Each structure stands twice: as structure tokens, then as C-alpha cells.
Coordinates of C-alpha atoms in Angstrom, one line a residue:
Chain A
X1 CA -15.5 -28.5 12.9
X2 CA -14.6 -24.9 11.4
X3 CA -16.6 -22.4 11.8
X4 CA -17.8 -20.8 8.3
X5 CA -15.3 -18.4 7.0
X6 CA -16.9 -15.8 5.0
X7 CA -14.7 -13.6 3.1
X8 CA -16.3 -9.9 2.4
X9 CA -14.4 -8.4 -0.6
X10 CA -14.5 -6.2 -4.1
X11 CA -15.8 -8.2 -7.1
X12 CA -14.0 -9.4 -10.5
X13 CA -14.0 -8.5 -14.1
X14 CA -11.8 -8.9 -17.0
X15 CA -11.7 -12.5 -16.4
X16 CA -10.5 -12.1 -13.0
X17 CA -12.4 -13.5 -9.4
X18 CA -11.5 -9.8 -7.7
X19 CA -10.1 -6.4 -9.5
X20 CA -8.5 -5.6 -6.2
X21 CA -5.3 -6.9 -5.0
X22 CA -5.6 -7.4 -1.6
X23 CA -8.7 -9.6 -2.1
X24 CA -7.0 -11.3 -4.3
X25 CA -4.0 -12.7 -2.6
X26 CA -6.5 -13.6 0.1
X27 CA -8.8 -15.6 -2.7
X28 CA -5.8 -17.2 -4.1
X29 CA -4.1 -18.2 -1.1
X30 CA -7.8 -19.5 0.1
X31 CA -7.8 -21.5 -2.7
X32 CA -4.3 -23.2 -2.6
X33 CA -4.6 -24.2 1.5
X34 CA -7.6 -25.4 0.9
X35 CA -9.4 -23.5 3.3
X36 CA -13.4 -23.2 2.6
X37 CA -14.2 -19.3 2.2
X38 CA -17.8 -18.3 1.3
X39 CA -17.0 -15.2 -0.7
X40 CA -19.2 -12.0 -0.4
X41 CA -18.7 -10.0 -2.8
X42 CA -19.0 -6.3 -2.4
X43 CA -22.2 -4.2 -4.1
X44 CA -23.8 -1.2 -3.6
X45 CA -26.1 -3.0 -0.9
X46 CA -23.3 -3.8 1.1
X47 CA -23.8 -2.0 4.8
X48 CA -20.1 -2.7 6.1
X49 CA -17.1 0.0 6.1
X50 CA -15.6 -0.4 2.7
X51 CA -12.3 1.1 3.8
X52 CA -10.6 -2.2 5.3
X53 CA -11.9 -4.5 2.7
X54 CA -10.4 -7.6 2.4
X55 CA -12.5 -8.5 5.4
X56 CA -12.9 -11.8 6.7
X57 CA -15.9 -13.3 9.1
X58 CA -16.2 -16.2 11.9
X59 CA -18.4 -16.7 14.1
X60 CA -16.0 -14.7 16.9
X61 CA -13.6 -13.0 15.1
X62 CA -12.9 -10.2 12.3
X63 CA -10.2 -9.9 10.8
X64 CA -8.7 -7.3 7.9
X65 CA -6.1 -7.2 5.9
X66 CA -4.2 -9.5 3.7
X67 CA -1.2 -10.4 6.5
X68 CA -3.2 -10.9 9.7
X69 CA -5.8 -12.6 7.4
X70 CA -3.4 -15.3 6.0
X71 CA -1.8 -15.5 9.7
X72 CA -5.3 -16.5 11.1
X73 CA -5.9 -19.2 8.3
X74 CA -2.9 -20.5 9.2
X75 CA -3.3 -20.7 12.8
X76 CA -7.2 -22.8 11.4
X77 CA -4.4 -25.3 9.9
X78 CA -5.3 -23.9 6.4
X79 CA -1.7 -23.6 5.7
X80 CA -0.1 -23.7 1.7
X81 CA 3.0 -23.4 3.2
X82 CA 4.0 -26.6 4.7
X83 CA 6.0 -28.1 2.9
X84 CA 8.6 -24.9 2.5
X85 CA 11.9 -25.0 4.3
X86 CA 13.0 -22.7 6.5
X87 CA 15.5 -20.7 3.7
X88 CA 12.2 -21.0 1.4
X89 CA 9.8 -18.7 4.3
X90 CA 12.8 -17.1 4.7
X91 CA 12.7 -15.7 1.5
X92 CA 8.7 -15.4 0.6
X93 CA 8.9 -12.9 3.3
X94 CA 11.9 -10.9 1.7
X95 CA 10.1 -11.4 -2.2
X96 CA 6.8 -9.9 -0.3
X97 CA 8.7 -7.1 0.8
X98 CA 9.6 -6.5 -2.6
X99 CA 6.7 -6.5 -4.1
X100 CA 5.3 -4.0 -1.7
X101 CA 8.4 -1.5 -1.9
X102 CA 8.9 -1.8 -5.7
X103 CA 5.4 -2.9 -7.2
X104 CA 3.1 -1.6 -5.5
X105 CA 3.4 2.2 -5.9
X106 CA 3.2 1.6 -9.8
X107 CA 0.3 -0.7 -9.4
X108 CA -1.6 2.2 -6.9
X109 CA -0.4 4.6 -9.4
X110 CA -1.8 2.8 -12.8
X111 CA -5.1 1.8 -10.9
X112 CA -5.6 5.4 -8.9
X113 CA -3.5 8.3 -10.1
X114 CA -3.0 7.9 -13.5
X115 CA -5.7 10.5 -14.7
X116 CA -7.1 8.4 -17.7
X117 CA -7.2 5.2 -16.5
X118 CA -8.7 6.7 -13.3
X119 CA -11.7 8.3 -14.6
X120 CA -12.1 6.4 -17.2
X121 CA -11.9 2.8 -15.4
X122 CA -11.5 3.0 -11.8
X123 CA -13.9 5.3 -11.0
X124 CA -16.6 4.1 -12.5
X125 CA -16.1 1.0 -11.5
X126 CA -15.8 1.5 -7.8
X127 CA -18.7 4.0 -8.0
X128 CA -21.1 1.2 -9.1
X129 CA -20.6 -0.7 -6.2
X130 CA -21.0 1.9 -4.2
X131 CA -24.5 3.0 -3.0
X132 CA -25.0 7.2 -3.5
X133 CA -24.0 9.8 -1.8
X134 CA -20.8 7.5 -1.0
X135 CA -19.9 6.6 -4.7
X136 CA -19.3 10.4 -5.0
X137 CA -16.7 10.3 -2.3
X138 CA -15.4 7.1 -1.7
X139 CA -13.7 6.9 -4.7
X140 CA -11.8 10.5 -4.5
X141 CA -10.9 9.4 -1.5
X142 CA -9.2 5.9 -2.3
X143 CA -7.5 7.9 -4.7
X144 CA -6.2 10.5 -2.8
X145 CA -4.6 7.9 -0.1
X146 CA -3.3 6.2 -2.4
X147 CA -1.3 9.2 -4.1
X148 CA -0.5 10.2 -0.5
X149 CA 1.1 6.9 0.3
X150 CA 2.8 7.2 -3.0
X151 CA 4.4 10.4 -2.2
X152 CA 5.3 9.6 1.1
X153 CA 7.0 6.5 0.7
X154 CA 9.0 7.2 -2.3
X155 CA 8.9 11.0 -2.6
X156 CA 12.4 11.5 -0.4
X157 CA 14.0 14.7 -1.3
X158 CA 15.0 16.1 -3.8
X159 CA 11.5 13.8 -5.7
X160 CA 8.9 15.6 -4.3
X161 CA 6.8 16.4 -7.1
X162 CA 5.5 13.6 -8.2
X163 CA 5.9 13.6 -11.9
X164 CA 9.8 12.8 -11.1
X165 CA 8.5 10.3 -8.5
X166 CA 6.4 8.6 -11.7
X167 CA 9.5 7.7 -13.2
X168 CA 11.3 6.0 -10.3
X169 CA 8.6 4.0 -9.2
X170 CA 7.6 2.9 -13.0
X171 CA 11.2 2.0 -13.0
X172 CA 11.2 0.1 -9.9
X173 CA 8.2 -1.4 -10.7
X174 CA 10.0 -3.0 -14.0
X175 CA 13.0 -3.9 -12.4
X176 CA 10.9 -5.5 -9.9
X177 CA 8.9 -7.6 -12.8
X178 CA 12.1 -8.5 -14.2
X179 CA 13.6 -9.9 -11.1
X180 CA 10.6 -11.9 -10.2
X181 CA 10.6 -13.3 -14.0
X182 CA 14.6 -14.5 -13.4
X183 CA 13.4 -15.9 -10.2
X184 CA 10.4 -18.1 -11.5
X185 CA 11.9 -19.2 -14.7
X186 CA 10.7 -22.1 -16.0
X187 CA 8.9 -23.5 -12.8
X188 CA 5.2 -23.7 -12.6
X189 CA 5.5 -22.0 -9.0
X190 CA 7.5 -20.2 -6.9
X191 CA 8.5 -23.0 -5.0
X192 CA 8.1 -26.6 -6.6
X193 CA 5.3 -28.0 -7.8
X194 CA 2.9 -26.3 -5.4
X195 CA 1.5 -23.0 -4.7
X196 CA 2.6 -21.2 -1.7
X197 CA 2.1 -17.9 0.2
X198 CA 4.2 -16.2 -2.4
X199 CA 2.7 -17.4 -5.3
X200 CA -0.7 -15.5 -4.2
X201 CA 1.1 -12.4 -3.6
X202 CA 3.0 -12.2 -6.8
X203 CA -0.7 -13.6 -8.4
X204 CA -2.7 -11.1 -6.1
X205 CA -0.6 -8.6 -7.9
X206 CA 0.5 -8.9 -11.1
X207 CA -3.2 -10.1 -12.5
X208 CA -5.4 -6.9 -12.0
X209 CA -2.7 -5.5 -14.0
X210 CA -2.5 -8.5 -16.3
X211 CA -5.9 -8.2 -17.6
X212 CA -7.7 -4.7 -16.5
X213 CA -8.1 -3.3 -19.7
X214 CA -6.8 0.3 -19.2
X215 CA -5.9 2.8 -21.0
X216 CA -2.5 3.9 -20.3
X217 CA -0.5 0.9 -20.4
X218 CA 3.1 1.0 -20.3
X219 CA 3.5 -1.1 -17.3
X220 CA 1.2 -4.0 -18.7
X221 CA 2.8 -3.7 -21.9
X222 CA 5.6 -4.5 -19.8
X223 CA 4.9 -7.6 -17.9
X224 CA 3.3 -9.0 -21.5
X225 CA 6.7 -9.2 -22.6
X226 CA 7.7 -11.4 -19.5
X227 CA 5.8 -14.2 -20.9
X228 CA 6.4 -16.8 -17.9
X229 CA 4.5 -14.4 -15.6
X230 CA 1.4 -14.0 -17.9
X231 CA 1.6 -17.9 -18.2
X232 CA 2.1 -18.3 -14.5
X233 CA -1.6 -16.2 -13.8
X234 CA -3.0 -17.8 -16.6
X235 CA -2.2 -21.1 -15.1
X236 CA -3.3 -20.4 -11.5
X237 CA -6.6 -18.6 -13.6
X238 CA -7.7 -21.6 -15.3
X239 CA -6.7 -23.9 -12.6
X240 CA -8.0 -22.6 -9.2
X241 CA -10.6 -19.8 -10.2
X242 CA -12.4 -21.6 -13.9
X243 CA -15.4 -22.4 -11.4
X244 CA -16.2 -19.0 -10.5
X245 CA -15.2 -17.0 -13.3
X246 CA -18.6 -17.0 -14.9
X247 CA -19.2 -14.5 -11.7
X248 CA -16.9 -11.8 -13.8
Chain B
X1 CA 15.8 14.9 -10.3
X2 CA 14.3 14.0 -13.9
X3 CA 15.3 11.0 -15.5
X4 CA 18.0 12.6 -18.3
X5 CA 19.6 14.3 -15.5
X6 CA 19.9 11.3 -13.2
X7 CA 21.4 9.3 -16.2
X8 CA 23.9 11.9 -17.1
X9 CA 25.1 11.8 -13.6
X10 CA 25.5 8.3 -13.2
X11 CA 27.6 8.2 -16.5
X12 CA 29.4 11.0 -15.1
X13 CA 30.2 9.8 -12.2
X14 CA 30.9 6.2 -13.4
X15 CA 34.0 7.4 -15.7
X16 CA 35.4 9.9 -13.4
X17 CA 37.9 8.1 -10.7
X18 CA 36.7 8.4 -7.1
X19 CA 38.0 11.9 -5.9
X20 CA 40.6 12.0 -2.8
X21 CA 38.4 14.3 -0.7
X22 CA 35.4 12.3 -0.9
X23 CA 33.6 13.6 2.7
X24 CA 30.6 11.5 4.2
X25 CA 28.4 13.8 6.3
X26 CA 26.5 12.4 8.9
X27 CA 24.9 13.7 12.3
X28 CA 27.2 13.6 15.7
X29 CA 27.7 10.4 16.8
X30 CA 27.5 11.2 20.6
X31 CA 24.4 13.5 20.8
X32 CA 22.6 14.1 17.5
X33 CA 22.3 10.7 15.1
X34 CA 19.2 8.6 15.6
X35 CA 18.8 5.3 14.9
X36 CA 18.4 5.0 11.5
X37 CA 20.9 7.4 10.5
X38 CA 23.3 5.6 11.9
X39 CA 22.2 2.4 10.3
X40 CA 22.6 4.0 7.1
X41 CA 26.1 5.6 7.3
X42 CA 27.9 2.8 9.0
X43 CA 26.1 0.9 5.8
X44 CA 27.8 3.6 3.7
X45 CA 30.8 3.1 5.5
X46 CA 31.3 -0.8 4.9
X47 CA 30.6 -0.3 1.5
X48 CA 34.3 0.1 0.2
X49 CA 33.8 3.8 0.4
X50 CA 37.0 5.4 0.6
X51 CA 36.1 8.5 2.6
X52 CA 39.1 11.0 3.7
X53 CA 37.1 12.0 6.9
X54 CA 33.8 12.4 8.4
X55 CA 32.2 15.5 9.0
X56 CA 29.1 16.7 10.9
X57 CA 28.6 20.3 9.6
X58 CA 27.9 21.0 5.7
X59 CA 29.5 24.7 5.6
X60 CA 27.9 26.9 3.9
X61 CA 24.1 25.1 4.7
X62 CA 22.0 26.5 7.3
X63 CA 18.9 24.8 7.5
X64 CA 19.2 20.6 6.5
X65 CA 16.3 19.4 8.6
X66 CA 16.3 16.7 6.4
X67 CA 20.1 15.4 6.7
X68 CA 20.6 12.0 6.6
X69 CA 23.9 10.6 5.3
X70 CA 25.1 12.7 2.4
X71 CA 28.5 12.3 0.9
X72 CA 30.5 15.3 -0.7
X73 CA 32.3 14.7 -3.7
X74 CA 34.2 17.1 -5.5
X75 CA 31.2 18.7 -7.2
X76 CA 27.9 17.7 -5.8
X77 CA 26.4 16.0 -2.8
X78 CA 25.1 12.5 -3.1
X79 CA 22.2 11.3 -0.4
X80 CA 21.1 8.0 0.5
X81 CA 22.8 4.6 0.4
X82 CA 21.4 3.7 -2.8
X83 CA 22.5 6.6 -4.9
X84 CA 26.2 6.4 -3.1
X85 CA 26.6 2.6 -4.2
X86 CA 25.6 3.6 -7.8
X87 CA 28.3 6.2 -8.0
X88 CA 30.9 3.6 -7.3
X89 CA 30.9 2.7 -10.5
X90 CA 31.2 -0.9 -9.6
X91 CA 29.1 -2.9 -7.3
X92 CA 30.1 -5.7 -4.5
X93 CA 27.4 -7.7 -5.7
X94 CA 28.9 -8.2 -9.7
X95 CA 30.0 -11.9 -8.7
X96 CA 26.3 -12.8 -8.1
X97 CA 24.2 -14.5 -10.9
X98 CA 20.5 -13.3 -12.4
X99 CA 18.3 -15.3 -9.8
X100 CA 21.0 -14.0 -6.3
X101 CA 21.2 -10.6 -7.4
X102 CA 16.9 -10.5 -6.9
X103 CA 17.0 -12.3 -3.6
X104 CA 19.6 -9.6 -2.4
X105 CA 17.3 -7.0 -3.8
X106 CA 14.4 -8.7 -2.4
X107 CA 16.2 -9.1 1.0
X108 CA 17.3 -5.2 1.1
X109 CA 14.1 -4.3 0.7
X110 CA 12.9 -6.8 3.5
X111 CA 15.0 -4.9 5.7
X112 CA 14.4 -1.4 4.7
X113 CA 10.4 -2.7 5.2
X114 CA 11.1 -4.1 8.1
X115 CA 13.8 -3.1 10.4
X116 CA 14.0 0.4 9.0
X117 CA 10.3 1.2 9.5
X118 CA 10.5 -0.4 13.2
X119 CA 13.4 1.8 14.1
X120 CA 11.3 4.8 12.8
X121 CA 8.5 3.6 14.7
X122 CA 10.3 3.5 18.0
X123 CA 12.4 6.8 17.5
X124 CA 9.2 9.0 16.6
X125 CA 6.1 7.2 17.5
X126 CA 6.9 5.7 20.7
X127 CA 5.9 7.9 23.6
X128 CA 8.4 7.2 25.9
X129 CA 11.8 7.3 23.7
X130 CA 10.5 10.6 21.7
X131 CA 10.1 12.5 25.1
X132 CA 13.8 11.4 26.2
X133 CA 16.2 10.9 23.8
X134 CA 14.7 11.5 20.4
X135 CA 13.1 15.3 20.7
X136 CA 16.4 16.7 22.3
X137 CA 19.2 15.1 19.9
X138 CA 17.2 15.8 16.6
X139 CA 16.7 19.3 17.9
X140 CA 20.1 19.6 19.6
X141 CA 22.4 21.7 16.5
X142 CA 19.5 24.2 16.5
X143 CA 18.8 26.8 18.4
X144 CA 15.3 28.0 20.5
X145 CA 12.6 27.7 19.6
X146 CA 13.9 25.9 16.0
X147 CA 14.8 22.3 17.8
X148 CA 11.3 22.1 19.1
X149 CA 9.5 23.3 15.9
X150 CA 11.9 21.1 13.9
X151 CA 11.8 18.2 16.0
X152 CA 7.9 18.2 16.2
X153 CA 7.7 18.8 12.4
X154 CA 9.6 16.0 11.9
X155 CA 7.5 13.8 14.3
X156 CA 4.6 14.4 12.9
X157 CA 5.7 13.3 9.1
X158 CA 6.7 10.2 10.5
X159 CA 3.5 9.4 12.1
X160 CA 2.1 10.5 8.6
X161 CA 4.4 8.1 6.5
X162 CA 3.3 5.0 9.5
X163 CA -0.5 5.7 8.9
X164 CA -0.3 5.5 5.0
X165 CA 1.5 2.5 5.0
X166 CA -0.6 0.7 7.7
X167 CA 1.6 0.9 10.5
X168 CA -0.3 3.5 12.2
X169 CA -2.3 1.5 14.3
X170 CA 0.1 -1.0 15.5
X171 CA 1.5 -1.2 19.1
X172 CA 4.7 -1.3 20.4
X173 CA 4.7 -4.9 20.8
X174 CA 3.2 -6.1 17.3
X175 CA 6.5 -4.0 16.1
X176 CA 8.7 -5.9 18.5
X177 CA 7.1 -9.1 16.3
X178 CA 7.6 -8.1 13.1
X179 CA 11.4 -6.9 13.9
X180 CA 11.9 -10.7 15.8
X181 CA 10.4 -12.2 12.0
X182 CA 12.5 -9.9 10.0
X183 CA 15.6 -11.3 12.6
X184 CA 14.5 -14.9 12.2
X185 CA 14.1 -14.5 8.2
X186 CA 17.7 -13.1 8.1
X187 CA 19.2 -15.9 10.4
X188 CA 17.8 -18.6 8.6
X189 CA 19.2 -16.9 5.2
X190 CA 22.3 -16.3 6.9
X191 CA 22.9 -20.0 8.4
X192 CA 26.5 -20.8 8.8
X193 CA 27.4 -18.8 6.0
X194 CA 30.4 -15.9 6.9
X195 CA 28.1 -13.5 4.5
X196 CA 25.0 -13.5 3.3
X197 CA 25.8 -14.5 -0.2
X198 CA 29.0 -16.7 -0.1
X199 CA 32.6 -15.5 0.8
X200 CA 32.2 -12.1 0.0
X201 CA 30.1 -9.5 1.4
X202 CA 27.4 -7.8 -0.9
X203 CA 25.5 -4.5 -0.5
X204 CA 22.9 -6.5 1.7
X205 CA 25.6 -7.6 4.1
X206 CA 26.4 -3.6 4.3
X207 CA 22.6 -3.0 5.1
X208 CA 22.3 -5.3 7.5
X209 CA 25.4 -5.0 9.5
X210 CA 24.5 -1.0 9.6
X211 CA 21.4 -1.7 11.0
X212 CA 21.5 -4.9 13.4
X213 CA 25.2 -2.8 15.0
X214 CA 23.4 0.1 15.2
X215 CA 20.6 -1.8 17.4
X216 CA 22.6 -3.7 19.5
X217 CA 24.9 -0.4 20.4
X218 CA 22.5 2.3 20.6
X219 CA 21.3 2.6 24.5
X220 CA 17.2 3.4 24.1
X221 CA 14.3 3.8 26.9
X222 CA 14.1 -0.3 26.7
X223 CA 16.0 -3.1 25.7
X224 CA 13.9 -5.1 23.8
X225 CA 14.5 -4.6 20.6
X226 CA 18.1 -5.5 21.2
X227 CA 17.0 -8.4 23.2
X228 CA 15.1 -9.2 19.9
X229 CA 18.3 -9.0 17.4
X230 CA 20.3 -10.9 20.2
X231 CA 18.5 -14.3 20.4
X232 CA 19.9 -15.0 17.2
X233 CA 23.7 -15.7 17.9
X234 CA 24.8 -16.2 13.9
X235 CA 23.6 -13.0 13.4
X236 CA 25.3 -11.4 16.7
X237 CA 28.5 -13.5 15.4
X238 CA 27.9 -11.6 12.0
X239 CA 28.1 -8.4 13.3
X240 CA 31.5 -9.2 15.3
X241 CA 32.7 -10.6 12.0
X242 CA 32.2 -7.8 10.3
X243 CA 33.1 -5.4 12.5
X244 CA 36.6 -6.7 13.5
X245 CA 37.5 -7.5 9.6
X246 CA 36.2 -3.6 8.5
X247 CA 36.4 -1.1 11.4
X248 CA 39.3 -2.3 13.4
X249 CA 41.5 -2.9 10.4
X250 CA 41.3 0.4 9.0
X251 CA 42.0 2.0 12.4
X252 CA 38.1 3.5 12.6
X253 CA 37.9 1.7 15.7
X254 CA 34.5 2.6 17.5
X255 CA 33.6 0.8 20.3
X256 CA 33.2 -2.5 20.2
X257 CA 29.3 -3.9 20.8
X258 CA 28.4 -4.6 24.0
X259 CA 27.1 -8.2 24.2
X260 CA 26.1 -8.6 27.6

């Protein structure tokens, strides 16, 4: 018998289980293997270290972060990708590359840098469920690494302010929407008619920026125009999360 | 540069006809490249890049800590793989449909994720290969005390650019594991095929022949990341391929890889 599998993790809103991307392509993927997580969902009376969150709990083990955490539900036989051959893992693992190369940084820059939607959405967001003194750092400081990680991985010389680094990774981060879009087409999923490892990354995501009501918007304005990705999280919205989204 | 500029120069660049004395600078094969500068230049190389002669020493530039593989056209330098294949003006891949051209994407940047980031790793965060080989080529065109303040500089970016992406914390061997799945994604993309993407060899095939050769030749502290790259034969075939169509036809002859 499994042990229980409790999932400790940031909250939803906007219609969505989790605003945060890593928890989310840990709920998703949860959620197409089949595997039973008890979800905790972070507030401000939440004792734990907030800075590996997606965390997950057995009765023996903890474990962070979305990789190793899908490795060890798969290793517990709670495993969406079985039915994929070898080409098809072959390439989920070059498609997740992608995302993290090309999306991510705009996705880290939209949630975190951006000045408005920072302080305007983000911050107080975060802050709430965080208890004081911490919601008056913790924040600034999820900020900061994530502009740090922004200029380090994609400010190469001669980009190294980061206004000119904005407009290569908003760029990449289209591009990268665009090839996804040629890649899904018209198919429910990534792969066939069942969800896979992929399909909660690309979910985890493209969602938060899907829905989060922000407002500077140019890259959501983007992927609203790619209408087969809105349908695809809508789908996998209404289909796999309807139960819980009266949490929001 | 800002976005007008960088458009201006790809139009440029895309009209004017590639110039006779097209140079590619890269570091001294025997004593000062690393790694991953090596990976990226024989990349260069493969990519149809007509290039008069290679050079080690930009005249005229002093300081370049931060030289990787630049070429020099007739009027400005271009760095970095992906900036060199735009100003061909065409692209290998232009045979390749919609849904291809974002698996090669998706597949380039598996292996700059991957393999890059691993041979990064092991040059600059691995104890053992930085105090042998690493320190001493990276500093070795400088003089006292620059190659140690240069070399540690350098070092200590990396480690930076590990932590903020989450590879601070891993070990040596959970590298060696990611490099064997990055290997065992590319083989089973690869199959039987001659190239990655049908008969003709794409950008990706560059990449990955620059940095898989690069691996396999380069002698380090330990074997095992070329033990890693070498238990998959199509791959090790792949490189042979390539390397006896590409380099031994056009007389560039470097050694061949040693596949004991």
C-alpha cells in the first residue's frame, strides 16, 4: 500500500489550482498518473522553508523540485508516461528543454521583474501568504533571483543590461509559443489521446500566464492568439482540476 | 545590441555575399581551448562556413576574457554559433517542414541545457579538472598575475550561472546522469538515421557533432564522461560519419577520434 503523498505547494487563483509553475506541473502531472497527492497548500501559517516549494512528503522521504519529484512518482509506478515510445521520451525531454531555455525567462520576467505587474500582482500576492516580518523580504528576494537567473543565463555579452536582454527573451519566449502551437496542432495532447509528462510542463507553464490577470500583457496577448494552446489548458482545466477549483 | 540594430544587421548581412577573408577566431587548440569552446567552433566549422583560416590572436584586442568563437568578417565581429548561422543568409535546415524545424529547435536547446551546462560543470566546478588542466590553459595567453585573476574570475561566474539555474548543488555523478539521458535521448532520436533529420545534416547535427567529438577527443582528469557518450555506438558512428565526410575532405584533417 503507498504511503500518503502530501504535496506542500503555493495556492491558485484566477481559476487556476496553483499560480506557480512548478507546483503546477507537479499537480498536473499528479493528476494524469493517477497518483493520490493530498495537497497542502501554502499560507501564512505554514512553518516550512518556502524557498524549495514544490515540496513533496512520505512517510521517509522529501523530495523538491519538479524533476526529481516526477522521477520519484514514477519510480511509486505513478507513471503518465507509459505508453510513449522511445522517440516520443526522446523528445518530451528535448520540448522540456525548450521551454526552460526559451519560456521561462519571459515567464520569470512577466511574473517577477516586470515593475507593474510585480508590485501590483505578485507582491501582494506572495506577501499574503507569507507570515510578517518574512512577507517583507521573501518576496524581494524571489524577485531578485529571479532577475539574477535572467541575466545570467541569457545576458552573454554584448546584452548585459537588461532592457536589451527584455527583447530577446520576449522574443524567444514567442517563438517558443509558436513552435509548440505547430507542434500540438489539432491534437488534444501532446502525444495521442493521453496526457503525458510534457503535457504538464507545457500546462504547468503556459496557464499562470494564461489567466493571471496582469497588467502588462504583451506575452498573454500573445499566446491568446494561439488559440489551440488556450483550448489545450482549458481542456486539461475543466477536465482534471473542475473538482478543486472552487479552492481559487 | 537593441532590436533596430540587430535587424539592420541581419538584413545587411543577408544581402551582402559572404566575404573571402572571413576569419573564425577561436582559442589554441593545443594549450588554451576548453571544452566548450571547442564544441562550439568545430560546430561553426561544420556549418558550411567558408572560413579562409583560423586564427588565435584578434590584433589589435588586448583584453578578451570573454572570447569564445568569434568570426571576423570584413567589417565586424560576429560571436556565438547562433548569430554566425543567421548571417549565412540561408539555413541548412530550409528543407525541414513547420512541426521538424521545432523539434530541431527543441533538440538544440536540449543539448545546450544539457551537454553544454555538464561540460561547464566539469571544466569550472569540478575540483580536480580546474586545479589541472582548466586554471592553467584559460590563464595561459596572459601574463602574472592576470591568468590567475582571470581564471579565478571566470570560475567563480560559472559557479554563479550553476547556482541560479539549480545545478549548484548537484554532484559530480548526478551530472554524469543527466549527460548519459541527454546521450540516450539523442541516440534514440538518431536511430539508424545518417543525420538527425533525414539525408542532410541540419544545424542540430552541427551542434551535436561539435560537442559529442569534442568529448570523446579531449583527454580530462577522468574518463567518464567519454565512457558516457561511448555506450552509444550510433552516435560514436555519427561522429565518424561526420567527421570523415567534413574534415578529411576539405584537407582540415585533425586527428582522428580515438575510440579505444
Amino acid at each position: 500500500m503507498a504511503a500518503p503523498l502530501e504535496l506542500s505547494c503555493w495556492g491558485g487563483g484566477w481559476g487556476l489550482p496553483s499560480i506557480h509553475s512548478e507546483s503546477l506541473v507537479v499537480m498536473a502531472y499528479a493528476k494524469f498518473s493517477g497518483a493520490p497527492l493530498k495537497v497542502n497548500v501554502i499560507d501564512n501559517t505554514w512553518r516550512g522553508s518556502r524557498g524549495d516549494v514544490p515540496i513533496l512528503t512520505t512517510e521517509d522521504n522529501i523530495v523538491s523540485q519538479p524533476a526529481k519529484i516526477l522521477n520519484f512518482l514514477r519510480k511509486q509506478k505513478y507513471n503518465a508516461d507509459y505508453e510513449l515510445s522511445a522517440k516520443q521520451g526522446a523528445d518530451t525531454l528535448a520540448y522540456i528543454a525548450l521551454l526552460e531555455e526559451k519560456l521561462l525567462p519571459a515567464v520569470l520576467h512577466t511574473f517577477w521583474v516586470e515593475s507593474e505587474n510585480y508590485f501590483s500582482v505578485t507582491k501582494p500576492w506572495f506577501a499574503s501568504r507569507i507570515p510578517f516580518p518574512l512577507s517583507l523580504i521573501l518576496p524581494g528576494r524571489m524577485s531578485k533571483g529571479a532577475l539574477t537567473r535572467i541575466l545570467l543565463t541569457r545576458g552573454q555579452p554584448p546584452l548585459y543590461h537588461l532592457r536589451e536582454v527584455e527583447a530577446q527573451i520576449y522574443r524567444d519566449a514567442k517563438e517558443c509559443l509558436n513552435l509548440l502551437s505547430n507542434r500540438l496542432g489539432t491534437s488534444q495532447f501532446f502525444f495521442g489521446d493521453t496526457p503525458s509528462t510534457l503535457d504538464a510542463y507545457v500546462f504547468g507553464f503556459l496557464a499562470p500566464l494564461y489567466k493571471v490577470r496582469f497588467p502588462k500583457v504583451q506575452l498573454q496577448e500573445h499566446l491568446k492568439q494561439l488559440s489551440n494552446l488556450c483550448r489545450f489548458c482549458d481542456d486539461i482545466l475543466n477536465s482534471y482540476f473542475r473538482l478543486t477549483l472552487g479552492d481559487g | 545590441m537593441s532590436l533596430v540594430a540587430e535587424a539592420l544587421v541581419s538584413q545587411i548581412a543577408a544581402t551582402e555575399p559572404w566575404p573571402e577573408n572571413a576569419t573564425l577566431y577561436q582559442q589554441l587548440k593545443g594549450e588554451q581551448i576548453l571544452l566548450s569552446d571547442n564544441a562550439a567552433s568545430l560546430a561553426v566549422q561544420l556549418s558550411d562556413v567558408d572560413v579562409s583560416k583560423t586564427e588565435s590572436d584578434i590584433p589589435g584586442v588586448v583584453f578578451r576574457p570573454f572570447c569564445k568563437c568569434v568570426i571576423c568578417l570584413s567589417k565586424w565581429f560576429v560571436g556565438q554559433m547562433q548569430n554566425i548561422c543567421l548571417h549565412l543568409g540561408h539555413s541548412l535546415s530550409d528543407g525541414l517542414d513547420e512541426v521538424q524545424k521545432a523539434e530541431m529547435k527543441a533538440y538544440m536547446e536540449l543539448v545546450n541545457n544539457m551537454l553544454l551546462t555538464a561540460e561547464l560543470y566539469l571544466q569550472w566546478c569540478d575540483e580536480a579538472t580546474v586545479g589541472e588542466i582548466t586554471h592553467a590553459r584559460y590563464g595561459s595567453p596572459y601574463p602574472w598575475p592576470l591568468n590567475h585573476i582571470l581564471a579565478y574570475q571566470k570560475q567563480w561566474e560559472v559557479k554563479r550561472k550553476m547556482k541560479a539555474i539549480g545545478w549548484g548543488n548537484k554532484t559530480l555523478d548526478q551530472v554524469l546522469e543527466d549527460v548519459d539521458q541527454c546521450c540516450q535521448a539523442l541516440s534514440q532520436r538518431l536511430g539508424t538515421q545518417p543525420y538527425f533529420f533525414n539525408k542532410q545534416p541540419t544545424e542540430l547535427d552541427a551542434l551535436v557533432f561539435g560537442h559529442l567529438y569534442t568529448i570523446l577527443t579531449t583527454q580530462l582528469t577522468n574518463d567518464e564522461l567519454s565512457e558516457k557518450v561511448k555506450n552509444y555506438s550510433n552516435l560514436l558512428a555519427f561522429c565518424r560519419r561526420i567527421e570523415q565526410h567534413f574534415f578529411e575532405d576539405r584537407g582540415k584533417g585533425s586527428s582522428s577520434i580515438r575510440l579505444s
